[in-house]
PDB file of C-alpha atoms in Angstrom:
ATOM      1  CA  MET A   1       2.601  -5.150 -16.652  1.00 36.00           C
ATOM      2  CA  ALA A   2       4.720  -5.433 -13.039  1.00 41.00           C
ATOM      3  CA  ARG A   3       5.893  -7.811 -11.299  1.00 41.00           C
ATOM      4  CA  TYR A   4       7.099  -7.486  -7.013  1.00 41.00           C
ATOM      5  CA  GLY A   5       9.353 -10.027  -5.619  1.00 44.00           C
ATOM      6  CA  PHE A   6       7.995  -9.489  -1.564  1.00 46.00           C
ATOM      7  CA  ARG A   7       9.936 -10.692   1.804  1.00 47.00           C
ATOM      8  CA  GLN A   8       9.631  -9.377   5.433  1.00 45.00           C
ATOM      9  CA  ALA A   9      13.091  -7.647   5.229  1.00 34.00           C
ATOM     10  CA  GLU A  10      15.360  -4.501   4.982  1.00 33.00           C
ATOM     11  CA  ALA A  11      13.965  -2.991   2.768  1.00 34.00           C
ATOM     12  CA  ALA A  12      15.243  -2.139  -0.481  1.00 38.00           C
ATOM     13  CA  VAL A  13      13.484  -0.600  -3.928  1.00 40.00           C
ATOM     14  CA  GLU A  14      13.963  -0.397  -7.072  1.00 46.00           C
ATOM     15  CA  THR A  15      11.286   0.749  -9.280  1.00 47.00           C
ATOM     16  CA  ALA A  16      11.579   1.145 -12.971  1.00 49.00           C
ATOM     17  CA  ASP A  17       8.053   2.882 -14.244  1.00 47.00           C
ATOM     18  CA  ARG A  18       8.507   6.286 -15.596  1.00 51.00           C
ATOM     19  CA  LEU A  19       6.059   7.802 -12.907  1.00 61.00           C
ATOM     20  CA  LYS A  20       8.660   9.858 -10.671  1.00 64.00           C
ATOM     21  CA  LEU A  21       6.494   9.754  -7.896  1.00 58.00           C
ATOM     22  CA  ASP A  22       5.102   6.601  -8.277  1.00 69.00           C
ATOM     23  CA  ASP A  23       8.264   5.597  -7.638  1.00 80.00           C
ATOM     24  CA  HIS A  24       8.850   7.850  -4.726  1.00 85.00           C
ATOM     25  CA  LEU A  25       5.201   6.251  -3.236  1.00 90.00           C
ATOM     26  CA  LEU A  26       6.740   2.684  -2.939  1.00 90.00           C
ATOM     27  CA  ASP A  27      10.789   3.738  -2.590  1.00 89.00           C
ATOM     28  CA  ALA A  28       7.859   5.033   0.911  1.00 93.00           C
ATOM     29  CA  LEU A  29       5.483   1.836   0.723  1.00 94.00           C
ATOM     30  CA  ALA A  30       8.821  -0.050   0.750  1.00 90.00           C
ATOM     31  CA  ARG A  31      11.237   1.147   3.165  1.00 91.00           C
ATOM     32  CA  HIS A  32       8.635   1.335   5.765  1.00 94.00           C
ATOM     33  CA  ALA A  33       6.584  -1.848   6.027  1.00 94.00           C
ATOM     34  CA  GLY A  34       9.742  -3.752   5.931  1.00 89.00           C
ATOM     35  CA  LEU A  35       9.430  -5.498   2.188  1.00 87.00           C
ATOM     36  CA  ASP A  36      12.138  -5.606  -0.172  1.00 83.00           C
ATOM     37  CA  LEU A  37      10.903  -4.749  -3.625  1.00 81.00           C
ATOM     38  CA  ASP A  38      11.930  -5.268  -6.985  1.00 77.00           C
ATOM     39  CA  VAL A  39       9.732  -3.044  -9.487  1.00 73.00           C
ATOM     40  CA  HIS A  40       9.140  -3.101 -13.193  1.00 72.00           C
ATOM     41  CA  VAL A  41       7.068  -1.295 -14.830  1.00 71.00           C
ATOM     42  CA  GLN A  42       5.882  -1.024 -18.351  1.00 70.00           C
ATOM     43  CA  GLY A  43       3.232   1.611 -18.257  1.00 68.00           C
ATOM     44  CA  ASP A  44       1.183   2.986 -21.862  1.00 67.00           C
ATOM     45  CA  PRO A  45       2.173   7.155 -21.905  1.00 66.00           C
ATOM     46  CA  GLU A  46      -1.386   7.397 -24.178  1.00 73.00           C
ATOM     47  CA  THR A  47      -4.445   6.404 -21.550  1.00 76.00           C
ATOM     48  CA  GLY A  48      -2.099   8.654 -18.215  1.00 75.00           C
ATOM     49  CA  PRO A  49      -1.405   6.745 -15.506  1.00 82.00           C
ATOM     50  CA  HIS A  50      -4.608   5.773 -14.118  1.00 84.00           C
ATOM     51  CA  HIS A  51      -4.248   1.388 -15.205  1.00 83.00           C
ATOM     52  CA  THR A  52       0.091   1.647 -14.411  1.00 84.00           C
ATOM     53  CA  VAL A  53      -0.599   2.672 -10.576  1.00 88.00           C
ATOM     54  CA  GLU A  54      -3.720   0.287 -10.754  1.00 89.00           C
ATOM     55  CA  ASP A  55      -1.628  -2.625 -12.412  1.00 86.00           C
ATOM     56  CA  THR A  56       0.790  -1.871 -10.015  1.00 87.00           C
ATOM     57  CA  GLY A  57      -1.452  -2.180  -6.890  1.00 91.00           C
ATOM     58  CA  ILE A  58      -2.588  -5.571  -8.025  1.00 90.00           C
ATOM     59  CA  ALA A  59       0.519  -7.484  -8.904  1.00 87.00           C
ATOM     60  CA  LEU A  60       1.883  -5.591  -5.267  1.00 91.00           C
ATOM     61  CA  GLY A  61      -1.044  -6.944  -3.381  1.00 92.00           C
ATOM     62  CA  GLN A  62      -0.890 -10.717  -5.363  1.00 90.00           C
ATOM     63  CA  ALA A  63       3.321 -11.176  -3.873  1.00 88.00           C
ATOM     64  CA  ILE A  64       1.758 -10.728  -0.870  1.00 92.00           C
ATOM     65  CA  ASP A  65      -0.853 -12.551  -1.004  1.00 92.00           C
ATOM     66  CA  GLN A  66       1.543 -15.138  -1.614  1.00 89.00           C
ATOM     67  CA  ALA A  67       4.020 -14.224   1.184  1.00 89.00           C
ATOM     68  CA  LEU A  68       1.567 -14.665   3.430  1.00 90.00           C
ATOM     69  CA  GLY A  69       0.617 -18.031   2.554  1.00 89.00           C
ATOM     70  CA  ASP A  70      -1.376 -19.491   5.611  1.00 89.00           C
ATOM     71  CA  ARG A  71      -1.055 -16.479   7.804  1.00 91.00           C
ATOM     72  CA  ALA A  72       0.214 -18.589  10.385  1.00 88.00           C
ATOM     73  CA  GLY A  73       2.060 -16.943  13.213  1.00 89.00           C
ATOM     74  CA  ILE A  74       1.307 -13.582  12.112  1.00 91.00           C
ATOM     75  CA  THR A  75      -0.135 -10.760  14.075  1.00 94.00           C
ATOM     76  CA  ARG A  76      -2.822 -10.350  11.881  1.00 95.00           C
ATOM     77  CA  PHE A  77      -4.367  -6.622  13.278  1.00 96.00           C
ATOM     78  CA  GLY A  78      -2.135  -3.161  12.133  1.00 98.00           C
ATOM     79  CA  ASN A  79      -2.678   0.256  12.423  1.00 98.00           C
ATOM     80  CA  ALA A  80      -0.338   3.496  12.686  1.00 98.00           C
ATOM     81  CA  VAL A  81      -1.040   7.382  12.410  1.00 98.00           C
ATOM     82  CA  VAL A  82       1.706   8.875  10.402  1.00 98.00           C
ATOM     83  CA  PRO A  83       2.455  12.673  10.613  1.00 98.00           C
ATOM     84  CA  MET A  84       4.051  14.500   7.598  1.00 97.00           C
ATOM     85  CA  ASP A  85       4.580  18.899   8.012  1.00 97.00           C
ATOM     86  CA  GLU A  86       0.932  19.759   8.430  1.00 98.00           C
ATOM     87  CA  ALA A  87      -0.485  16.833   6.540  1.00 98.00           C
ATOM     88  CA  ARG A  88      -1.491  13.398   9.380  1.00 98.00           C
ATOM     89  CA  ALA A  89      -2.734   9.834   8.073  1.00 98.00           C
ATOM     90  CA  SER A  90      -4.379   6.369   9.571  1.00 98.00           C
ATOM     91  CA  ALA A  91      -4.452   3.261   8.346  1.00 98.00           C
ATOM     92  CA  ALA A  92      -5.845   0.645   9.808  1.00 98.00           C
ATOM     93  CA  VAL A  93      -4.959  -3.687   8.054  1.00 98.00           C
ATOM     94  CA  ASP A  94      -6.992  -6.515   8.924  1.00 97.00           C
ATOM     95  CA  ILE A  95      -5.489  -9.260   7.168  1.00 96.00           C
ATOM     96  CA  SER A  96      -9.091 -11.210   7.233  1.00 93.00           C
ATOM     97  CA  GLY A  97      -9.049 -12.680   3.633  1.00 93.00           C
ATOM     98  CA  ARG A  98     -12.098 -10.528   3.120  1.00 95.00           C
ATOM     99  CA  PRO A  99     -11.095  -7.253   0.331  1.00 98.00           C
ATOM    100  CA  PHE A 100     -12.525  -4.540   1.724  1.00 98.00           C
ATOM    101  CA  THR A 101     -11.129  -1.014   1.427  1.00 98.00           C
ATOM    102  CA  SER A 102     -12.765   2.577   2.760  1.00 98.00           C
ATOM    103  CA  PHE A 103      -9.809   5.710   1.610  1.00 98.00           C
ATOM    104  CA  ASP A 104     -11.467   8.661   3.556  1.00 98.00           C
ATOM    105  CA  ALA A 105      -9.728  11.398   2.705  1.00 98.00           C
ATOM    106  CA  PRO A 106     -12.365  14.530   2.188  1.00 96.00           C
ATOM    107  CA  GLY A 107      -9.550  17.331   2.210  1.00 96.00           C
ATOM    108  CA  LEU A 108      -7.107  15.951  -0.776  1.00 97.00           C
ATOM    109  CA  PRO A 109      -7.559  17.786  -3.963  1.00 94.00           C
ATOM    110  CA  HIS A 110      -8.128  16.065  -6.778  1.00 94.00           C
ATOM    111  CA  VAL A 111      -5.015  17.606  -9.150  1.00 93.00           C
ATOM    112  CA  ALA A 112      -1.523  16.015 -10.200  1.00 89.00           C
ATOM    113  CA  ILE A 113       1.433  16.073  -8.342  1.00 86.00           C
ATOM    114  CA  ALA A 114       4.072  15.501 -10.475  1.00 82.00           C
ATOM    115  CA  ASP A 115       2.865  13.317 -13.375  1.00 79.00           C
ATOM    116  CA  PHE A 116       0.348  10.892 -10.097  1.00 84.00           C
ATOM    117  CA  ASP A 117      -3.288  11.966  -9.728  1.00 91.00           C
ATOM    118  CA  SER A 118      -4.222  12.665  -6.361  1.00 94.00           C
ATOM    119  CA  ASP A 119      -7.015  10.977  -6.910  1.00 93.00           C
ATOM    120  CA  LEU A 120      -5.071   7.308  -8.083  1.00 94.00           C
ATOM    121  CA  ALA A 121      -3.835   6.899  -3.962  1.00 97.00           C
ATOM    122  CA  GLU A 122      -7.406   5.504  -3.758  1.00 97.00           C
ATOM    123  CA  GLU A 123      -7.016   3.496  -6.387  1.00 96.00           C
ATOM    124  CA  PHE A 124      -3.401   1.578  -5.656  1.00 95.00           C
ATOM    125  CA  PHE A 125      -5.101   0.667  -1.781  1.00 98.00           C
ATOM    126  CA  ARG A 126      -8.075  -0.596  -3.080  1.00 98.00           C
ATOM    127  CA  ALA A 127      -6.132  -2.699  -5.484  1.00 96.00           C
ATOM    128  CA  VAL A 128      -4.047  -4.097  -3.660  1.00 96.00           C
ATOM    129  CA  ALA A 129      -6.462  -5.264  -0.680  1.00 98.00           C
ATOM    130  CA  ASN A 130      -8.589  -6.646  -2.791  1.00 98.00           C
ATOM    131  CA  ASN A 131      -5.556  -8.851  -4.582  1.00 95.00           C
ATOM    132  CA  ALA A 132      -3.770  -9.414  -0.850  1.00 96.00           C
ATOM    133  CA  LYS A 133      -7.130  -9.911   0.572  1.00 97.00           C
ATOM    134  CA  LEU A 134      -7.253  -6.995   3.329  1.00 98.00           C
ATOM    135  CA  THR A 135      -9.147  -5.240   5.173  1.00 98.00           C
ATOM    136  CA  LEU A 136      -8.298  -1.848   4.538  1.00 98.00           C
ATOM    137  CA  HIS A 137      -8.742   1.894   6.404  1.00 98.00           C
ATOM    138  CA  VAL A 138      -7.303   4.540   5.378  1.00 98.00           C
ATOM    139  CA  ARG A 139      -8.108   8.399   6.639  1.00 98.00           C
ATOM    140  CA  VAL A 140      -6.799  11.376   5.918  1.00 98.00           C
ATOM    141  CA  GLU A 141      -7.698  13.374   8.903  1.00 98.00           C
ATOM    142  CA  ALA A 142      -5.090  16.130   8.444  1.00 98.00           C
ATOM    143  CA  GLY A 143      -3.871  18.693   5.870  1.00 98.00           C
ATOM    144  CA  THR A 144      -3.134  21.371   2.903  1.00 97.00           C
ATOM    145  CA  ASN A 145       0.054  19.839   0.552  1.00 97.00           C
ATOM    146  CA  ALA A 146      -1.292  17.440  -1.336  1.00 97.00           C
ATOM    147  CA  HIS A 147       1.919  15.545  -1.915  1.00 95.00           C
ATOM    148  CA  HIS A 148       2.582  15.445   1.822  1.00 97.00           C
ATOM    149  CA  MET A 149      -1.111  14.014   2.121  1.00 98.00           C
ATOM    150  CA  VAL A 150      -0.798  11.269  -0.537  1.00 97.00           C
ATOM    151  CA  GLU A 151       2.435  10.624   0.387  1.00 97.00           C
ATOM    152  CA  ALA A 152       1.285  10.417   5.035  1.00 98.00           C
ATOM    153  CA  SER A 153      -1.038   7.547   3.942  1.00 98.00           C
ATOM    154  CA  PHE A 154       1.877   4.880   1.642  1.00 97.00           C
ATOM    155  CA  LYS A 155       3.518   5.018   4.969  1.00 98.00           C
ATOM    156  CA  ALA A 156       0.875   5.340   7.522  1.00 98.00           C
ATOM    157  CA  PHE A 157      -0.607   2.121   5.120  1.00 98.00           C
ATOM    158  CA  ALA A 158       3.196   0.739   5.105  1.00 97.00           C
ATOM    159  CA  ARG A 159       3.396   0.550   8.742  1.00 97.00           C
ATOM    160  CA  ALA A 160       0.004  -1.222   9.679  1.00 98.00           C
ATOM    161  CA  LEU A 161       0.971  -3.375   7.248  1.00 97.00           C
ATOM    162  CA  ARG A 162       3.926  -4.071   8.615  1.00 96.00           C
ATOM    163  CA  ALA A 163       3.044  -4.722  12.206  1.00 96.00           C
ATOM    164  CA  ALA A 164       0.257  -6.414  10.671  1.00 96.00           C
ATOM    165  CA  THR A 165       2.636  -9.618   8.807  1.00 94.00           C
ATOM    166  CA  ALA A 166       5.108  -9.570  11.545  1.00 93.00           C
ATOM    167  CA  ILE A 167       4.979 -12.990  13.814  1.00 90.00           C
ATOM    168  CA  ASP A 168       3.866 -12.542  17.237  1.00 90.00           C
ATOM    169  CA  PRO A 169       6.103 -15.206  18.911  1.00 89.00           C
ATOM    170  CA  ASN A 170       2.978 -16.127  21.257  1.00 88.00           C
ATOM    171  CA  ALA A 171       0.444 -17.271  18.252  1.00 82.00           C
ATOM    172  CA  SER A 172       0.845 -20.747  17.276  1.00 81.00           C
ATOM    173  CA  GLY A 173      -1.280 -21.753  13.752  1.00 80.00           C
ATOM    174  CA  VAL A 174      -4.020 -19.436  11.929  1.00 80.00           C
ATOM    175  CA  PRO A 175      -5.155 -15.786  14.078  1.00 73.00           C
ATOM    176  CA  SER A 176      -8.502 -16.576  13.796  1.00 74.00           C
ATOM    177  CA  THR A 177     -11.398 -18.648  15.594  1.00 70.00           C
ATOM    178  CA  LYS A 178     -12.430 -20.582  12.456  1.00 74.00           C
ATOM    179  CA  GLY A 179      -8.890 -21.431  11.680  1.00 70.00           C
ATOM    180  CA  LEU A 180      -8.094 -19.657   8.798  1.00 69.00           C
ATOM    181  CA  LEU A 181      -7.961 -16.477   7.010  1.00 72.00           C
TER     182      LEU A 181
END
């Protein structure tokens, strides 16, 4: 079970799940997205980290969706490119109300990074996007170190989300020709 509080604010993260790398990635996400997160996760060590990571993404996505309300006044679109040593990742977010995830990481090796399997990054992003109703594209463009590649993807997503959720001072209402997102 994962529970989140969400608000655009200075980032402060307190994590208590049992996945050390997941804690590190959530901390990076919170700091770079400008989120105040209080995360309490209880995983099942018998089934491995998959469900813990996925449930965390679901809870975060639901919190984002709830916090955005009717989406009035937001920028809606955001993108970012983040280098991390030899790795580079990009992300593009559309707070569209239409969940979709494209995770393109052809060079990312499927390995365990501490207690986090590299392929769980895609599961996390899909869970967040589906539950926050985001269109999300994440691409790991370069890298050889799986830890750097995954961390760069989390930071790119965070920066893109921060840009998309920013208040647009020139906008009034919902940023859609249909009037809703």
